[in-house]
């Protein structure tokens, strides 16, 4: 399977949407290829477009603080967005842009193969929890095919609203135990299978 660097080259050449013409840089995502946790935001903003890196503005600083609250640095996780180009004036991503960019996110998930996918905000939540409302499901986890899906409010929204900030901070603190539980279950399995072999 091709790795992330091949994918980055492909994304850098992408001209499928109108917004490809106004971008300064594509923002494919960054972090550890073997990360346990994949965070998915919405779309690059001004600073991300300038630097070609996700979450480097005010929301990014807050995300780094949230990661530090659970003992993680951004290099230990993977951070991506639903769409890889900045929408002009930070408007919401259009359905066609989300559709055009979807294959890139799917390939990132395939390569990184995370144990946990954390959606940040409504747009990435809608991809993994269609039809759900973020105010109802934030901070709750769902396991499908051995991957934990966990929805959070977007850090940018939480920067401007104190009550959301408390929710985001509390939700982030749930991540380590969810991940630890999934590892225990996954690692217990081969041992159980081994025992069965000895019993035969
Ligand atoms: N908001 C996002 O959703 N993504 C970024 O990369 C920055 C801000």
mmCIF file of C-alpha atoms and ligand atoms in Angstrom:
data_model
loop_
_atom_site.group_PDB
_atom_site.id
_atom_site.type_symbol
_atom_site.label_atom_id
_atom_site.label_comp_id
_atom_site.label_asym_id
_atom_site.label_seq_id
_atom_site.Cartn_x
_atom_site.Cartn_y
_atom_site.Cartn_z
ATOM 1 C CA UNK A 1 0.000 0.000 0.000
ATOM 2 C CA UNK A 2 1.315 3.470 -0.885
ATOM 3 C CA UNK A 3 2.296 5.530 2.161
ATOM 4 C CA UNK A 4 1.458 9.026 3.281
ATOM 5 C CA UNK A 5 4.176 10.778 1.282
ATOM 6 C CA UNK A 6 2.733 9.478 -2.027
ATOM 7 C CA UNK A 7 -0.663 10.641 -0.857
ATOM 8 C CA UNK A 8 0.691 14.111 0.011
ATOM 9 C CA UNK A 9 2.092 14.430 -3.519
ATOM 10 C CA UNK A 10 -1.271 13.467 -4.972
ATOM 11 C CA UNK A 11 -3.136 15.942 -2.753
ATOM 12 C CA UNK A 12 -0.686 18.734 -3.680
ATOM 13 C CA UNK A 13 -1.599 18.205 -7.363
ATOM 14 C CA UNK A 14 -5.345 18.037 -6.769
ATOM 15 C CA UNK A 15 -7.421 20.544 -8.762
ATOM 16 C CA UNK A 16 -10.848 18.965 -8.321
ATOM 17 C CA UNK A 17 -12.465 21.933 -6.560
ATOM 18 C CA UNK A 18 -12.660 25.634 -7.314
ATOM 19 C CA UNK A 19 -10.866 26.358 -3.996
ATOM 20 C CA UNK A 20 -7.700 24.716 -5.338
ATOM 21 C CA UNK A 21 -7.162 27.984 -7.253
ATOM 22 C CA UNK A 22 -7.249 30.221 -4.203
ATOM 23 C CA UNK A 23 -5.137 28.087 -1.881
ATOM 24 C CA UNK A 24 -1.565 29.007 -0.939
ATOM 25 C CA UNK A 25 -0.768 25.453 0.154
ATOM 26 C CA UNK A 26 -2.665 22.217 0.543
ATOM 27 C CA UNK A 27 -2.945 21.044 4.139
ATOM 28 C CA UNK A 28 -2.972 17.265 3.902
ATOM 29 C CA UNK A 29 -2.413 16.549 7.603
ATOM 30 C CA UNK A 30 0.550 15.653 9.756
ATOM 31 C CA UNK A 31 1.727 13.421 12.566
ATOM 32 C CA UNK A 32 2.855 9.885 13.199
ATOM 33 C CA UNK A 33 2.072 7.379 10.447
ATOM 34 C CA UNK A 34 1.654 4.772 13.195
ATOM 35 C CA UNK A 35 -0.463 6.992 15.481
ATOM 36 C CA UNK A 36 -3.067 5.358 17.725
ATOM 37 C CA UNK A 37 -5.286 8.411 17.527
ATOM 38 C CA UNK A 38 -6.425 10.319 14.442
ATOM 39 C CA UNK A 39 -7.997 13.739 15.074
ATOM 40 C CA UNK A 40 -10.117 15.097 12.231
ATOM 41 C CA UNK A 41 -11.004 18.784 12.078
ATOM 42 C CA UNK A 42 -12.955 20.688 9.474
ATOM 43 C CA UNK A 43 -10.836 22.684 7.026
ATOM 44 C CA UNK A 44 -7.639 24.730 6.998
ATOM 45 C CA UNK A 45 -7.890 28.385 8.033
ATOM 46 C CA UNK A 46 -5.630 31.321 7.160
ATOM 47 C CA UNK A 47 -2.537 30.203 9.093
ATOM 48 C CA UNK A 48 -2.885 26.569 8.024
ATOM 49 C CA UNK A 49 -3.132 27.654 4.370
ATOM 50 C CA UNK A 50 -0.031 29.826 4.771
ATOM 51 C CA UNK A 51 2.027 27.060 6.398
ATOM 52 C CA UNK A 52 0.553 23.925 4.806
ATOM 53 C CA UNK A 53 0.063 22.453 8.302
ATOM 54 C CA UNK A 54 -3.154 21.646 10.174
ATOM 55 C CA UNK A 55 -4.196 23.371 13.401
ATOM 56 C CA UNK A 56 -1.408 25.926 13.721
ATOM 57 C CA UNK A 57 -3.581 28.961 14.594
ATOM 58 C CA UNK A 58 -5.475 29.743 17.804
ATOM 59 C CA UNK A 59 -7.578 26.562 17.605
ATOM 60 C CA UNK A 60 -4.368 24.606 17.107
ATOM 61 C CA UNK A 61 -2.778 26.089 20.202
ATOM 62 C CA UNK A 62 -5.841 25.086 22.172
ATOM 63 C CA UNK A 63 -5.734 21.586 20.650
ATOM 64 C CA UNK A 64 -2.096 21.302 21.772
ATOM 65 C CA UNK A 65 -3.122 22.294 25.324
ATOM 66 C CA UNK A 66 -5.860 19.677 25.252
ATOM 67 C CA UNK A 67 -3.388 17.046 24.061
ATOM 68 C CA UNK A 68 -0.964 18.070 26.824
ATOM 69 C CA UNK A 69 -3.775 17.530 29.365
ATOM 70 C CA UNK A 70 -3.608 13.818 28.489
ATOM 71 C CA UNK A 71 0.175 13.731 28.241
ATOM 72 C CA UNK A 72 0.434 13.828 24.447
ATOM 73 C CA UNK A 73 2.332 15.990 22.002
ATOM 74 C CA UNK A 74 0.955 16.635 18.530
ATOM 75 C CA UNK A 75 3.759 14.575 16.942
ATOM 76 C CA UNK A 76 2.422 11.481 18.749
ATOM 77 C CA UNK A 77 -1.004 11.651 17.128
ATOM 78 C CA UNK A 78 -2.151 12.325 13.584
ATOM 79 C CA UNK A 79 -4.084 15.502 12.773
ATOM 80 C CA UNK A 80 -6.088 15.856 9.564
ATOM 81 C CA UNK A 81 -9.083 17.737 8.229
ATOM 82 C CA UNK A 82 -12.172 16.772 6.268
ATOM 83 C CA UNK A 83 -11.015 18.993 3.412
ATOM 84 C CA UNK A 84 -7.420 19.786 2.525
ATOM 85 C CA UNK A 85 -7.755 23.303 1.024
ATOM 86 C CA UNK A 86 -8.825 26.513 2.721
ATOM 87 C CA UNK A 87 -12.330 27.691 1.821
ATOM 88 C CA UNK A 88 -12.189 31.444 1.031
ATOM 89 C CA UNK A 89 -12.962 33.633 4.053
ATOM 90 C CA UNK A 90 -13.174 30.469 6.156
ATOM 91 C CA UNK A 91 -16.664 29.705 4.877
ATOM 92 C CA UNK A 92 -18.099 26.270 5.637
ATOM 93 C CA UNK A 93 -16.952 23.437 3.364
ATOM 94 C CA UNK A 94 -19.388 22.705 0.513
ATOM 95 C CA UNK A 95 -20.860 19.200 0.094
ATOM 96 C CA UNK A 96 -19.008 18.826 -3.243
ATOM 97 C CA UNK A 97 -15.683 19.727 -1.579
ATOM 98 C CA UNK A 98 -16.276 17.172 1.172
ATOM 99 C CA UNK A 99 -17.157 14.569 -1.453
ATOM 100 C CA UNK A 100 -14.108 15.357 -3.617
ATOM 101 C CA UNK A 101 -11.755 15.202 -0.652
ATOM 102 C CA UNK A 102 -13.275 12.136 0.993
ATOM 103 C CA UNK A 103 -11.013 9.630 -0.765
ATOM 104 C CA UNK A 104 -7.932 11.349 0.677
ATOM 105 C CA UNK A 105 -9.201 11.030 4.239
ATOM 106 C CA UNK A 106 -10.196 7.423 3.605
ATOM 107 C CA UNK A 107 -6.674 6.663 2.389
ATOM 108 C CA UNK A 108 -5.170 8.378 5.425
ATOM 109 C CA UNK A 109 -7.308 6.148 7.652
ATOM 110 C CA UNK A 110 -6.220 3.069 5.693
ATOM 111 C CA UNK A 111 -2.509 3.909 5.999
ATOM 112 C CA UNK A 112 -2.531 5.123 9.615
ATOM 113 C CA UNK A 113 -4.927 2.434 10.751
ATOM 114 C CA UNK A 114 -5.692 4.258 14.028
ATOM 115 C CA UNK A 115 -7.254 2.612 17.062
ATOM 116 C CA UNK A 116 -9.300 5.727 17.684
ATOM 117 C CA UNK A 117 -10.798 8.418 15.445
ATOM 118 C CA UNK A 118 -11.706 11.667 17.191
ATOM 119 C CA UNK A 119 -13.966 13.995 15.230
ATOM 120 C CA UNK A 120 -13.598 17.715 15.968
ATOM 121 C CA UNK A 121 -16.740 19.648 15.105
ATOM 122 C CA UNK A 122 -19.859 19.020 13.068
ATOM 123 C CA UNK A 123 -18.379 18.349 9.655
ATOM 124 C CA UNK A 124 -16.122 15.518 10.635
ATOM 125 C CA UNK A 125 -18.755 14.155 13.038
ATOM 126 C CA UNK A 126 -21.228 14.005 10.135
ATOM 127 C CA UNK A 127 -18.872 11.686 8.229
ATOM 128 C CA UNK A 128 -18.737 9.087 10.987
ATOM 129 C CA UNK A 129 -21.987 9.670 12.895
ATOM 130 C CA UNK A 130 -24.427 10.601 10.099
ATOM 131 C CA UNK A 131 -27.681 12.130 11.283
ATOM 132 C CA UNK A 132 -26.437 12.637 14.848
ATOM 133 C CA UNK A 133 -26.355 15.916 16.750
ATOM 134 C CA UNK A 134 -23.068 16.994 18.295
ATOM 135 C CA UNK A 135 -24.741 18.392 21.409
ATOM 136 C CA UNK A 136 -26.140 14.899 22.081
ATOM 137 C CA UNK A 137 -23.195 12.676 21.215
ATOM 138 C CA UNK A 138 -20.069 14.660 22.122
ATOM 139 C CA UNK A 139 -18.001 12.748 24.640
ATOM 140 C CA UNK A 140 -19.513 9.387 23.749
ATOM 141 C CA UNK A 141 -17.675 6.568 22.013
ATOM 142 C CA UNK A 142 -18.780 3.935 19.548
ATOM 143 C CA UNK A 143 -16.685 0.944 18.539
ATOM 144 C CA UNK A 144 -16.951 -0.397 14.992
ATOM 145 C CA UNK A 145 -14.590 -2.929 13.402
ATOM 146 C CA UNK A 146 -12.148 -2.489 16.281
ATOM 147 C CA UNK A 147 -11.913 1.293 15.861
ATOM 148 C CA UNK A 148 -13.246 3.641 18.533
ATOM 149 C CA UNK A 149 -15.103 6.662 17.137
ATOM 150 C CA UNK A 150 -15.340 9.594 19.522
ATOM 151 C CA UNK A 151 -17.014 12.953 18.827
ATOM 152 C CA UNK A 152 -15.905 16.266 20.304
ATOM 153 C CA UNK A 153 -16.832 19.886 19.765
ATOM 154 C CA UNK A 154 -14.426 21.811 17.569
ATOM 155 C CA UNK A 155 -11.685 23.550 19.627
ATOM 156 C CA UNK A 156 -12.359 26.823 17.740
ATOM 157 C CA UNK A 157 -15.992 26.813 18.894
ATOM 158 C CA UNK A 158 -14.849 26.084 22.436
ATOM 159 C CA UNK A 159 -12.478 29.059 22.369
ATOM 160 C CA UNK A 160 -15.423 31.423 22.170
ATOM 161 C CA UNK A 161 -17.895 29.695 24.491
ATOM 162 C CA UNK A 162 -17.023 28.890 28.062
ATOM 163 C CA UNK A 163 -19.552 26.045 28.424
ATOM 164 C CA UNK A 164 -18.239 24.308 25.291
ATOM 165 C CA UNK A 165 -14.709 24.769 26.581
ATOM 166 C CA UNK A 166 -15.585 22.835 29.730
ATOM 167 C CA UNK A 167 -17.167 20.078 27.607
ATOM 168 C CA UNK A 168 -14.138 19.865 25.296
ATOM 169 C CA UNK A 169 -11.729 19.695 28.220
ATOM 170 C CA UNK A 170 -13.781 17.007 29.965
ATOM 171 C CA UNK A 171 -14.254 14.987 26.754
ATOM 172 C CA UNK A 172 -10.522 15.017 26.015
ATOM 173 C CA UNK A 173 -9.820 13.512 29.441
ATOM 174 C CA UNK A 174 -11.912 10.452 28.515
ATOM 175 C CA UNK A 175 -9.602 9.491 25.646
ATOM 176 C CA UNK A 176 -6.778 7.703 27.540
ATOM 177 C CA UNK A 177 -9.058 5.220 29.311
ATOM 178 C CA UNK A 178 -11.036 4.481 26.130
ATOM 179 C CA UNK A 179 -7.789 3.763 24.334
ATOM 180 C CA UNK A 180 -6.408 1.679 27.190
ATOM 181 C CA UNK A 181 -9.574 -0.437 27.273
ATOM 182 C CA UNK A 182 -9.386 -1.097 23.546
ATOM 183 C CA UNK A 183 -5.720 -2.105 23.827
ATOM 184 C CA UNK A 184 -6.445 -4.509 26.672
ATOM 185 C CA UNK A 185 -9.195 -6.198 24.676
ATOM 186 C CA UNK A 186 -7.095 -6.340 21.482
ATOM 187 C CA UNK A 187 -4.021 -7.679 23.268
ATOM 188 C CA UNK A 188 -5.954 -10.230 25.330
ATOM 189 C CA UNK A 189 -7.251 -11.894 22.172
ATOM 190 C CA UNK A 190 -4.116 -13.550 20.795
ATOM 191 C CA UNK A 191 -3.341 -14.946 24.262
ATOM 192 C CA UNK A 192 -6.796 -16.498 24.465
ATOM 193 C CA UNK A 193 -6.300 -17.997 21.005
ATOM 194 C CA UNK A 194 -2.926 -19.386 22.100
ATOM 195 C CA UNK A 195 -4.520 -21.079 25.107
ATOM 196 C CA UNK A 196 -7.073 -22.691 22.827
ATOM 197 C CA UNK A 197 -4.287 -24.071 20.672
ATOM 198 C CA UNK A 198 -2.645 -25.647 23.700
ATOM 199 C CA UNK A 199 -5.925 -27.158 24.766
ATOM 200 C CA UNK A 200 -6.373 -28.916 21.417
HETATM 201 N N1 LIG B 1 -9.758 24.420 12.110
HETATM 202 C C1 LIG B 1 -9.797 23.206 11.505
HETATM 203 O O1 LIG B 1 -10.841 22.568 11.451
HETATM 204 N N2 LIG B 1 -8.700 22.745 10.971
HETATM 205 C C2 LIG B 1 -7.529 23.373 11.014
HETATM 206 O O2 LIG B 1 -6.555 22.844 10.502
HETATM 207 C C3 LIG B 1 -7.512 24.624 11.663
HETATM 208 C C4 LIG B 1 -8.624 25.127 12.196
#
